[in-house]
Tab-separated table of N, CA and C in Angstrom:
chain	number	residue	atom	x	y	z
A	1	HIS	N	-70.605	-22.318	-42.988
A	1	HIS	CA	-70.852	-23.030	-41.747
A	1	HIS	C	-69.518	-23.388	-41.130
A	2	ARG	N	-69.376	-23.182	-39.840
A	2	ARG	CA	-68.076	-23.328	-39.201
A	2	ARG	C	-67.577	-24.759	-39.109
A	3	ASP	N	-68.468	-25.755	-39.228
A	3	ASP	CA	-68.051	-27.140	-39.127
A	3	ASP	C	-67.747	-27.778	-40.474
A	4	LEU	N	-67.961	-27.074	-41.566
A	4	LEU	CA	-67.670	-27.585	-42.891
A	4	LEU	C	-66.546	-26.758	-43.476
A	5	HIS	N	-65.462	-27.414	-43.795
A	5	HIS	CA	-64.317	-26.732	-44.379
A	5	HIS	C	-64.079	-27.319	-45.754
A	6	SER	N	-64.066	-26.491	-46.771
A	6	SER	CA	-63.804	-26.984	-48.113
A	6	SER	C	-62.490	-26.397	-48.603
A	7	PHE	N	-61.815	-27.189	-49.397
A	7	PHE	CA	-60.511	-26.807	-49.915
A	7	PHE	C	-60.546	-26.916	-51.428
A	8	PRO	N	-60.976	-25.863	-52.107
A	8	PRO	CA	-61.019	-25.949	-53.568
A	8	PRO	C	-59.616	-25.908	-54.144
A	9	THR	N	-59.362	-26.768	-55.079
A	9	THR	CA	-58.084	-26.774	-55.782
A	9	THR	C	-58.388	-26.772	-57.266
A	10	ARG	N	-57.513	-26.174	-58.024
A	10	ARG	CA	-57.727	-26.134	-59.461
A	10	ARG	C	-56.483	-26.689	-60.128
A	11	ARG	N	-56.687	-27.620	-61.031
A	11	ARG	CA	-55.583	-28.155	-61.805
A	11	ARG	C	-55.440	-27.284	-63.045
A	12	SER	N	-54.311	-26.665	-63.197
A	12	SER	CA	-54.130	-25.732	-64.303
A	12	SER	C	-54.158	-26.417	-65.659
A	13	SER	N	-53.922	-27.718	-65.697
A	13	SER	CA	-53.876	-28.413	-66.978
A	13	SER	C	-55.217	-28.427	-67.690
A	14	ASP	N	-56.311	-28.513	-66.946
A	14	ASP	CA	-57.605	-28.597	-67.607
A	14	ASP	C	-58.675	-27.731	-66.939
A	15	LEU	N	-58.282	-26.915	-65.993
A	15	LEU	CA	-59.156	-25.977	-65.303
A	15	LEU	C	-60.350	-26.644	-64.617
A	16	GLN	N	-60.191	-27.915	-64.229
A	16	GLN	CA	-61.229	-28.582	-63.461
A	16	GLN	C	-60.960	-28.360	-61.980
A	17	TYR	N	-62.024	-28.401	-61.204
A	17	TYR	CA	-61.915	-28.202	-59.771
A	17	TYR	C	-62.069	-29.527	-59.047
A	18	MET	N	-61.390	-29.619	-57.937
A	18	MET	CA	-61.579	-30.728	-57.024
A	18	MET	C	-61.881	-30.100	-55.670
A	19	ILE	N	-63.007	-30.445	-55.088
A	19	ILE	CA	-63.406	-29.903	-53.798
A	19	ILE	C	-63.278	-31.010	-52.758
A	20	ILE	N	-62.542	-30.738	-51.706
A	20	ILE	CA	-62.433	-31.668	-50.595
A	20	ILE	C	-63.073	-30.993	-49.390
A	21	CYS	N	-64.055	-31.656	-48.795
A	21	CYS	CA	-64.745	-31.097	-47.628
A	21	CYS	C	-64.436	-31.931	-46.397
A	22	CYS	N	-64.151	-31.254	-45.322
A	22	CYS	CA	-63.937	-31.912	-44.032
A	22	CYS	C	-65.033	-31.452	-43.083
A	23	TYR	N	-65.560	-32.388	-42.316
A	23	TYR	CA	-66.695	-32.068	-41.469
A	23	TYR	C	-66.588	-32.814	-40.145
A	24	PHE	N	-66.961	-32.141	-39.064
A	24	PHE	CA	-67.062	-32.748	-37.744
A	24	PHE	C	-68.454	-32.456	-37.209
A	25	ARG	N	-69.182	-33.513	-36.859
A	25	ARG	CA	-70.498	-33.343	-36.246
A	25	ARG	C	-70.377	-33.663	-34.765
A	26	PRO	N	-70.599	-32.673	-33.912
A	26	PRO	CA	-70.527	-32.933	-32.471
A	26	PRO	C	-71.535	-34.003	-32.040
A	27	HIS	N	-71.212	-34.738	-31.004
A	27	HIS	CA	-72.069	-35.817	-30.510
A	27	HIS	C	-73.483	-35.354	-30.191
A	28	ASN	N	-73.629	-34.150	-29.662
A	28	ASN	CA	-74.939	-33.688	-29.212
A	28	ASN	C	-75.715	-32.911	-30.270
A	29	SER	N	-75.229	-32.853	-31.475
A	29	SER	CA	-75.909	-32.112	-32.532
A	29	SER	C	-76.880	-33.032	-33.270
A	30	ASP	N	-78.126	-32.597	-33.397
A	30	ASP	CA	-79.108	-33.403	-34.117
A	30	ASP	C	-79.650	-32.681	-35.350
A	31	ASP	N	-78.928	-31.678	-35.816
A	31	ASP	CA	-79.371	-30.905	-36.973
A	31	ASP	C	-78.220	-30.770	-37.965
A	32	ILE	N	-78.436	-31.202	-39.189
A	32	ILE	CA	-77.403	-31.076	-40.218
A	32	ILE	C	-77.830	-30.115	-41.323
A	33	SER	N	-78.867	-29.328	-41.089
A	33	SER	CA	-79.399	-28.463	-42.144
A	33	SER	C	-78.378	-27.425	-42.621
A	34	LYS	N	-77.604	-26.837	-41.710
A	34	LYS	CA	-76.597	-25.853	-42.128
A	34	LYS	C	-75.468	-26.518	-42.900
A	35	PHE	N	-75.119	-27.707	-42.493
A	35	PHE	CA	-74.116	-28.471	-43.237
A	35	PHE	C	-74.605	-28.758	-44.653
A	36	VAL	N	-75.832	-29.239	-44.784
A	36	VAL	CA	-76.408	-29.550	-46.090
A	36	VAL	C	-76.454	-28.292	-46.961
A	37	GLU	N	-76.834	-27.178	-46.368
A	37	GLU	CA	-76.869	-25.906	-47.097
A	37	GLU	C	-75.473	-25.505	-47.574
A	38	SER	N	-74.488	-25.618	-46.704
A	38	SER	CA	-73.105	-25.268	-47.074
A	38	SER	C	-72.586	-26.176	-48.174
A	39	PHE	N	-72.832	-27.462	-48.052
A	39	PHE	CA	-72.371	-28.406	-49.069
A	39	PHE	C	-73.050	-28.135	-50.401
A	40	GLY	N	-74.321	-27.757	-50.358
A	40	GLY	CA	-75.054	-27.467	-51.588
A	40	GLY	C	-74.438	-26.337	-52.396
A	41	LYS	N	-73.769	-25.417	-51.730
A	41	LYS	CA	-73.141	-24.292	-52.426
A	41	LYS	C	-71.938	-24.718	-53.251
A	42	ILE	N	-71.328	-25.830	-52.890
A	42	ILE	CA	-70.146	-26.273	-53.630
A	42	ILE	C	-70.391	-27.552	-54.414
A	43	ALA	N	-71.542	-28.193	-54.217
A	43	ALA	CA	-71.800	-29.508	-54.802
A	43	ALA	C	-71.890	-29.500	-56.321
A	44	GLU	N	-72.138	-28.346	-56.914
A	44	GLU	CA	-72.245	-28.308	-58.375
A	44	GLU	C	-70.901	-28.542	-59.040
A	45	LYS	N	-69.823	-28.313	-58.310
A	45	LYS	CA	-68.498	-28.584	-58.852
A	45	LYS	C	-68.198	-30.053	-58.599
A	46	SER	N	-67.531	-30.668	-59.514
A	46	SER	CA	-67.318	-32.101	-59.420
A	46	SER	C	-65.876	-32.406	-59.761
A	47	PRO	N	-65.233	-33.378	-59.180
A	47	PRO	CA	-65.725	-34.323	-58.180
A	47	PRO	C	-65.753	-33.732	-56.777
A	48	ASN	N	-66.555	-34.337	-55.913
A	48	ASN	CA	-66.680	-33.907	-54.519
A	48	ASN	C	-66.298	-35.038	-53.594
A	49	ASP	N	-65.561	-34.705	-52.553
A	49	ASP	CA	-65.191	-35.664	-51.530
A	49	ASP	C	-65.558	-35.071	-50.187
A	50	LEU	N	-66.096	-35.887	-49.325
A	50	LEU	CA	-66.483	-35.474	-47.988
A	50	LEU	C	-65.809	-36.419	-47.007
A	51	VAL	N	-64.967	-35.861	-46.148
A	51	VAL	CA	-64.180	-36.655	-45.210
A	51	VAL	C	-64.373	-36.067	-43.826
A	52	GLY	N	-64.582	-36.911	-42.827
A	52	GLY	CA	-64.660	-36.355	-41.485
A	52	GLY	C	-65.163	-37.306	-40.428
A	53	ASP	N	-65.115	-36.815	-39.201
A	53	ASP	CA	-65.633	-37.507	-38.028
A	53	ASP	C	-67.106	-37.138	-37.932
A	54	MET	N	-67.963	-37.961	-38.506
A	54	MET	CA	-69.379	-37.640	-38.610
A	54	MET	C	-70.169	-38.006	-37.362
A	55	ASN	N	-69.623	-38.886	-36.527
A	55	ASN	CA	-70.323	-39.330	-35.312
A	55	ASN	C	-71.707	-39.890	-35.620
A	56	PHE	N	-71.775	-40.774	-36.584
A	56	PHE	CA	-73.005	-41.486	-36.928
A	56	PHE	C	-72.794	-42.979	-36.677
A	57	PRO	N	-72.839	-43.417	-35.408
A	57	PRO	CA	-72.591	-44.836	-35.126
A	57	PRO	C	-73.725	-45.758	-35.562
A	58	GLY	N	-74.851	-45.192	-35.973
A	58	GLY	CA	-76.025	-45.994	-36.301
A	58	GLY	C	-76.097	-46.514	-37.717
A	59	PHE	N	-75.030	-46.369	-38.497
A	59	PHE	CA	-75.055	-46.859	-39.874
A	59	PHE	C	-74.393	-48.226	-39.988
A	60	ASP	N	-74.978	-49.053	-40.834
A	60	ASP	CA	-74.362	-50.303	-41.250
A	60	ASP	C	-73.921	-50.072	-42.693
A	61	TRP	N	-72.648	-49.730	-42.871
A	61	TRP	CA	-72.166	-49.338	-44.197
A	61	TRP	C	-72.046	-50.510	-45.152
A	62	HIS	N	-71.944	-51.744	-44.639
A	62	HIS	CA	-71.915	-52.909	-45.535
A	62	HIS	C	-73.227	-53.043	-46.291
A	63	ASN	N	-74.327	-52.750	-45.607
A	63	ASN	CA	-75.653	-52.871	-46.208
A	63	ASN	C	-76.283	-51.523	-46.557
A	64	GLU	N	-75.551	-50.437	-46.333
A	64	GLU	CA	-76.039	-49.084	-46.563
A	64	GLU	C	-77.411	-48.890	-45.925
A	65	SER	N	-77.475	-49.206	-44.633
A	65	SER	CA	-78.742	-49.097	-43.910
A	65	SER	C	-78.499	-48.529	-42.517
A	66	ILE	N	-79.598	-48.241	-41.835
A	66	ILE	CA	-79.541	-47.697	-40.484
A	66	ILE	C	-79.847	-48.832	-39.507
A	67	LYS	N	-79.025	-48.948	-38.477
A	67	LYS	CA	-79.225	-49.983	-37.457
A	67	LYS	C	-80.490	-49.688	-36.662
A	68	SER	N	-81.093	-50.718	-36.116
A	68	SER	CA	-82.301	-50.522	-35.304
A	68	SER	C	-81.920	-50.109	-33.885
A	69	GLY	N	-82.832	-49.385	-33.240
A	69	GLY	CA	-82.656	-49.007	-31.850
A	69	GLY	C	-81.585	-47.969	-31.579
A	70	ILE	N	-81.332	-47.087	-32.531
A	70	ILE	CA	-80.295	-46.071	-32.357
A	70	ILE	C	-80.898	-44.733	-31.938
A	71	ALA	N	-80.072	-43.910	-31.315
A	71	ALA	CA	-80.476	-42.536	-31.016
A	71	ALA	C	-80.391	-41.708	-32.296
A	72	TYR	N	-81.157	-40.666	-32.393
A	72	TYR	CA	-81.129	-39.750	-33.535
A	72	TYR	C	-81.438	-40.461	-34.858
A	73	LYS	N	-82.446	-41.307	-34.865
A	73	LYS	CA	-82.776	-42.045	-36.093
A	73	LYS	C	-83.147	-41.106	-37.241
A	74	THR	N	-83.908	-40.047	-36.957
A	74	THR	CA	-84.274	-39.091	-38.001
A	74	THR	C	-83.034	-38.412	-38.574
A	75	LEU	N	-82.090	-38.072	-37.729
A	75	LEU	CA	-80.837	-37.471	-38.178
A	75	LEU	C	-80.095	-38.414	-39.120
A	76	HIS	N	-80.026	-39.691	-38.771
A	76	HIS	CA	-79.375	-40.683	-39.636
A	76	HIS	C	-80.102	-40.787	-40.981
A	77	LYS	N	-81.435	-40.775	-40.949
A	77	LYS	CA	-82.208	-40.831	-42.188
A	77	LYS	C	-81.927	-39.606	-43.059
A	78	ASN	N	-81.882	-38.433	-42.431
A	78	ASN	CA	-81.605	-37.204	-43.184
A	78	ASN	C	-80.218	-37.240	-43.818
A	79	PHE	N	-79.237	-37.762	-43.092
A	79	PHE	CA	-77.885	-37.841	-43.636
A	79	PHE	C	-77.834	-38.837	-44.789
A	80	LEU	N	-78.493	-39.963	-44.657
A	80	LEU	CA	-78.530	-40.953	-45.734
A	80	LEU	C	-79.209	-40.362	-46.971
A	81	TYR	N	-80.300	-39.614	-46.763
A	81	TYR	CA	-80.977	-38.940	-47.876
A	81	TYR	C	-80.027	-37.939	-48.546
A	82	PHE	N	-79.296	-37.163	-47.734
A	82	PHE	CA	-78.322	-36.208	-48.263
A	82	PHE	C	-77.271	-36.917	-49.124
A	83	LEU	N	-76.753	-38.041	-48.656
A	83	LEU	CA	-75.745	-38.792	-49.412
A	83	LEU	C	-76.294	-39.242	-50.758
A	84	ARG	N	-77.491	-39.769	-50.749
A	84	ARG	CA	-78.102	-40.261	-51.994
A	84	ARG	C	-78.408	-39.124	-52.956
A	85	GLU	N	-78.892	-37.995	-52.443
A	85	GLU	CA	-79.192	-36.835	-53.291
A	85	GLU	C	-77.940	-36.271	-53.967
A	86	ASN	N	-76.799	-36.423	-53.329
A	86	ASN	CA	-75.543	-35.894	-53.869
A	86	ASN	C	-74.664	-36.975	-54.490
A	87	ASN	N	-75.233	-38.156	-54.692
A	87	ASN	CA	-74.515	-39.280	-55.304
A	87	ASN	C	-73.194	-39.576	-54.608
A	88	LEU	N	-73.182	-39.480	-53.284
A	88	LEU	CA	-71.967	-39.732	-52.515
A	88	LEU	C	-71.954	-41.178	-52.023
A	89	THR	N	-70.842	-41.844	-52.247
A	89	THR	CA	-70.648	-43.234	-51.857
A	89	THR	C	-69.663	-43.303	-50.705
A	90	GLN	N	-69.988	-44.106	-49.698
A	90	GLN	CA	-69.086	-44.315	-48.574
A	90	GLN	C	-68.004	-45.313	-48.980
A	91	ILE	N	-66.746	-44.939	-48.799
A	91	ILE	CA	-65.623	-45.782	-49.190
A	91	ILE	C	-65.228	-46.744	-48.071
A	92	ILE	N	-65.309	-46.299	-46.837
A	92	ILE	CA	-64.902	-47.116	-45.692
A	92	ILE	C	-66.111	-47.852	-45.129
A	93	THR	N	-65.981	-49.170	-44.981
A	93	THR	CA	-67.066	-49.952	-44.384
A	93	THR	C	-66.603	-50.657	-43.105
A	94	SER	N	-65.332	-50.598	-42.782
A	94	SER	CA	-64.832	-51.237	-41.569
A	94	SER	C	-64.798	-50.241	-40.413
A	95	SER	N	-64.545	-50.733	-39.233
A	95	SER	CA	-64.526	-49.909	-38.037
A	95	SER	C	-63.412	-48.867	-38.090
A	96	THR	N	-63.717	-47.668	-37.605
A	96	THR	CA	-62.697	-46.612	-37.487
A	96	THR	C	-62.560	-46.152	-36.037
A	97	HIS	N	-63.169	-46.891	-35.128
A	97	HIS	CA	-63.188	-46.502	-33.716
A	97	HIS	C	-62.988	-47.739	-32.849
A	98	VAL	N	-62.353	-47.556	-31.705
A	98	VAL	CA	-62.041	-48.690	-30.825
A	98	VAL	C	-63.288	-49.429	-30.343
A	99	GLU	N	-64.451	-48.779	-30.349
A	99	GLU	CA	-65.689	-49.432	-29.928
A	99	GLU	C	-66.382	-50.175	-31.069
A	100	GLY	N	-65.756	-50.194	-32.260
A	100	GLY	CA	-66.273	-50.973	-33.380
A	100	GLY	C	-67.143	-50.228	-34.358
A	101	ASP	N	-67.370	-48.950	-34.147
A	101	ASP	CA	-68.215	-48.171	-35.056
A	101	ASP	C	-67.393	-47.558	-36.185
A	102	THR	N	-68.084	-47.220	-37.263
A	102	THR	CA	-67.467	-46.488	-38.376
A	102	THR	C	-67.914	-45.042	-38.248
A	103	LEU	N	-67.130	-44.248	-37.513
A	103	LEU	CA	-67.476	-42.847	-37.248
A	103	LEU	C	-66.781	-41.895	-38.213
A	104	ASP	N	-65.591	-42.272	-38.657
A	104	ASP	CA	-64.803	-41.435	-39.572
A	104	ASP	C	-65.095	-41.914	-40.981
A	105	LEU	N	-65.701	-41.040	-41.758
A	105	LEU	CA	-66.234	-41.438	-43.049
A	105	LEU	C	-65.495	-40.778	-44.200
A	106	VAL	N	-65.478	-41.467	-45.323
A	106	VAL	CA	-64.904	-40.949	-46.563
A	106	VAL	C	-65.936	-41.185	-47.655
A	107	HIS	N	-66.532	-40.088	-48.144
A	107	HIS	CA	-67.545	-40.161	-49.204
A	107	HIS	C	-67.012	-39.480	-50.454
A	108	THR	N	-67.428	-39.984	-51.602
A	108	THR	CA	-67.058	-39.369	-52.874
A	108	THR	C	-68.184	-39.579	-53.881
A	109	ASN	N	-68.237	-38.704	-54.868
A	109	ASN	CA	-69.204	-38.914	-55.945
A	109	ASN	C	-68.546	-39.557	-57.159
A	110	VAL	N	-67.265	-39.929	-57.048
A	110	VAL	CA	-66.548	-40.671	-58.088
A	110	VAL	C	-65.814	-41.811	-57.375
A	111	ALA	N	-66.520	-42.912	-57.120
A	111	ALA	CA	-66.007	-43.981	-56.264
A	111	ALA	C	-64.731	-44.635	-56.797
A	112	THR	N	-64.521	-44.632	-58.095
A	112	THR	CA	-63.321	-45.269	-58.642
A	112	THR	C	-62.076	-44.408	-58.453
A	113	ARG	N	-62.263	-43.184	-57.990
A	113	ARG	CA	-61.157	-42.250	-57.843
A	113	ARG	C	-60.485	-42.325	-56.482
A	114	LEU	N	-61.157	-42.897	-55.487
A	114	LEU	CA	-60.629	-42.926	-54.128
A	114	LEU	C	-60.483	-44.344	-53.616
A	115	THR	N	-59.428	-44.565	-52.849
A	115	THR	CA	-59.322	-45.759	-52.020
A	115	THR	C	-58.947	-45.286	-50.630
A	116	ALA	N	-59.419	-45.998	-49.628
A	116	ALA	CA	-59.125	-45.630	-48.249
A	116	ALA	C	-58.858	-46.889	-47.447
A	117	ASP	N	-57.849	-46.827	-46.616
A	117	ASP	CA	-57.501	-47.933	-45.734
A	117	ASP	C	-57.511	-47.440	-44.298
A	118	VAL	N	-58.026	-48.267	-43.413
A	118	VAL	CA	-58.017	-47.959	-41.993
A	118	VAL	C	-56.760	-48.571	-41.400
A	119	ILE	N	-55.966	-47.744	-40.748
A	119	ILE	CA	-54.713	-48.177	-40.148
A	119	ILE	C	-54.888	-48.141	-38.634
A	120	CYS	N	-54.715	-49.280	-37.985
A	120	CYS	CA	-54.898	-49.372	-36.536
A	120	CYS	C	-53.537	-49.454	-35.851
A	121	PRO	N	-53.350	-48.965	-34.684
A	121	PRO	CA	-54.247	-48.077	-33.954
A	121	PRO	C	-53.987	-46.633	-34.340
A	122	GLY	N	-54.862	-45.775	-33.912
A	122	GLY	CA	-54.692	-44.348	-34.161
A	122	GLY	C	-54.018	-43.683	-32.990
A	123	LEU	N	-54.045	-42.386	-32.987
A	123	LEU	CA	-53.439	-41.620	-31.901
A	123	LEU	C	-54.429	-41.353	-30.779
A	124	SER	N	-55.671	-41.756	-30.979
A	124	SER	CA	-56.720	-41.546	-29.978
A	124	SER	C	-57.631	-42.762	-30.023
A	125	ASP	N	-58.896	-42.587	-29.688
A	125	ASP	CA	-59.851	-43.688	-29.784
A	125	ASP	C	-60.327	-43.908	-31.225
A	126	HIS	N	-59.892	-43.049	-32.145
A	126	HIS	CA	-60.181	-43.206	-33.567
A	126	HIS	C	-58.949	-43.763	-34.269
A	127	TYR	N	-59.194	-44.572	-35.294
A	127	TYR	CA	-58.094	-45.127	-36.074
A	127	TYR	C	-57.640	-44.113	-37.126
A	128	ILE	N	-56.469	-44.320	-37.644
A	128	ILE	CA	-55.937	-43.464	-38.705
A	128	ILE	C	-56.448	-43.986	-40.043
A	129	ILE	N	-56.815	-43.073	-40.936
A	129	ILE	CA	-57.304	-43.446	-42.259
A	129	ILE	C	-56.338	-42.897	-43.306
A	130	ALA	N	-55.908	-43.762	-44.218
A	130	ALA	CA	-55.063	-43.344	-45.340
A	130	ALA	C	-55.933	-43.312	-46.593
A	131	ILE	N	-55.906	-42.189	-47.293
A	131	ILE	CA	-56.740	-42.012	-48.488
A	131	ILE	C	-55.829	-41.790	-49.687
A	132	GLU	N	-56.108	-42.507	-50.756
A	132	GLU	CA	-55.377	-42.304	-52.014
A	132	GLU	C	-56.354	-41.799	-53.050
A	133	MET	N	-55.988	-40.677	-53.692
A	133	MET	CA	-56.834	-40.088	-54.726
A	133	MET	C	-56.139	-40.276	-56.070
A	134	ARG	N	-56.915	-40.693	-57.056
A	134	ARG	CA	-56.381	-40.877	-58.400
A	134	ARG	C	-57.144	-39.977	-59.362
A	135	TYR	N	-56.408	-39.312	-60.195
A	135	TYR	CA	-57.043	-38.541	-61.253
A	135	TYR	C	-56.072	-38.473	-62.408
A	136	SER	N	-56.612	-38.252	-63.594
A	136	SER	CA	-55.755	-38.215	-64.773
A	136	SER	C	-55.456	-36.771	-65.143
A	137	ARG	N	-54.272	-36.567	-65.617
A	137	ARG	CA	-53.876	-35.253	-66.118
A	137	ARG	C	-53.875	-35.306	-67.637
A	138	HIS	N	-54.273	-34.228	-68.245
A	138	HIS	CA	-54.373	-34.206	-69.702
A	138	HIS	C	-53.104	-33.722	-70.390
A	139	ILE	N	-52.141	-33.276	-69.613
A	139	ILE	CA	-50.873	-32.862	-70.196
A	139	ILE	C	-49.756	-33.569	-69.459
A	140	THR	N	-48.634	-33.718	-70.106
A	140	THR	CA	-47.479	-34.298	-69.439
A	140	THR	C	-46.590	-33.173	-68.968
A	141	SER	N	-46.171	-33.279	-67.743
A	141	SER	CA	-45.373	-32.218	-67.151
A	141	SER	C	-44.556	-32.785	-66.008
A	142	ASP	N	-43.422	-32.197	-65.782
A	142	ASP	CA	-42.596	-32.576	-64.644
A	142	ASP	C	-42.873	-31.681	-63.449
A	143	ASN	N	-43.875	-30.812	-63.549
A	143	ASN	CA	-44.208	-29.913	-62.452
A	143	ASN	C	-44.997	-30.670	-61.391
A	144	THR	N	-44.295	-31.192	-60.401
A	144	THR	CA	-44.955	-31.879	-59.307
A	144	THR	C	-44.597	-31.183	-58.015
A	145	ARG	N	-45.459	-31.356	-57.036
A	145	ARG	CA	-45.153	-30.808	-55.734
A	145	ARG	C	-45.683	-31.755	-54.675
A	146	GLU	N	-45.035	-31.763	-53.552
A	146	GLU	CA	-45.408	-32.617	-52.459
A	146	GLU	C	-46.148	-31.792	-51.421
A	147	ILE	N	-47.255	-32.313	-50.943
A	147	ILE	CA	-48.026	-31.643	-49.916
A	147	ILE	C	-48.030	-32.558	-48.710
A	148	ARG	N	-47.459	-32.088	-47.617
A	148	ARG	CA	-47.407	-32.887	-46.404
A	148	ARG	C	-48.584	-32.531	-45.504
A	149	LEU	N	-49.222	-33.556	-44.993
A	149	LEU	CA	-50.359	-33.351	-44.098
A	149	LEU	C	-49.962	-33.661	-42.684
């Protein structure tokens, strides 16, 4: 699916995979079935992280519920069902947009492995999000590399 980008990485120390998925849902899209299908193809590998501009302003992430009186209520319900089926936890609960919504989401199926901070202001109407990933290595090595984003 063209809106879901996954970046599989393999740690040579223990041959485990880490899949990072980035997703953008256009404002006028009310169907996530292709996204769910694409994610299902990689979901068997663990851990999984899903990061992106989801454009779901109808969620109350503090209470893990859907706000009343929103557009696309069925779409929000389907996305919440998808999150629960894949054991994905939302890390960010504060606003990521100048209008007060949490549109840019960070989900993981290993909640203790990720931390995310919202840094205001961003370069647009969205705030910048800093994500820290923690994982343990089973061997000691000085082989490190820096990846600039």
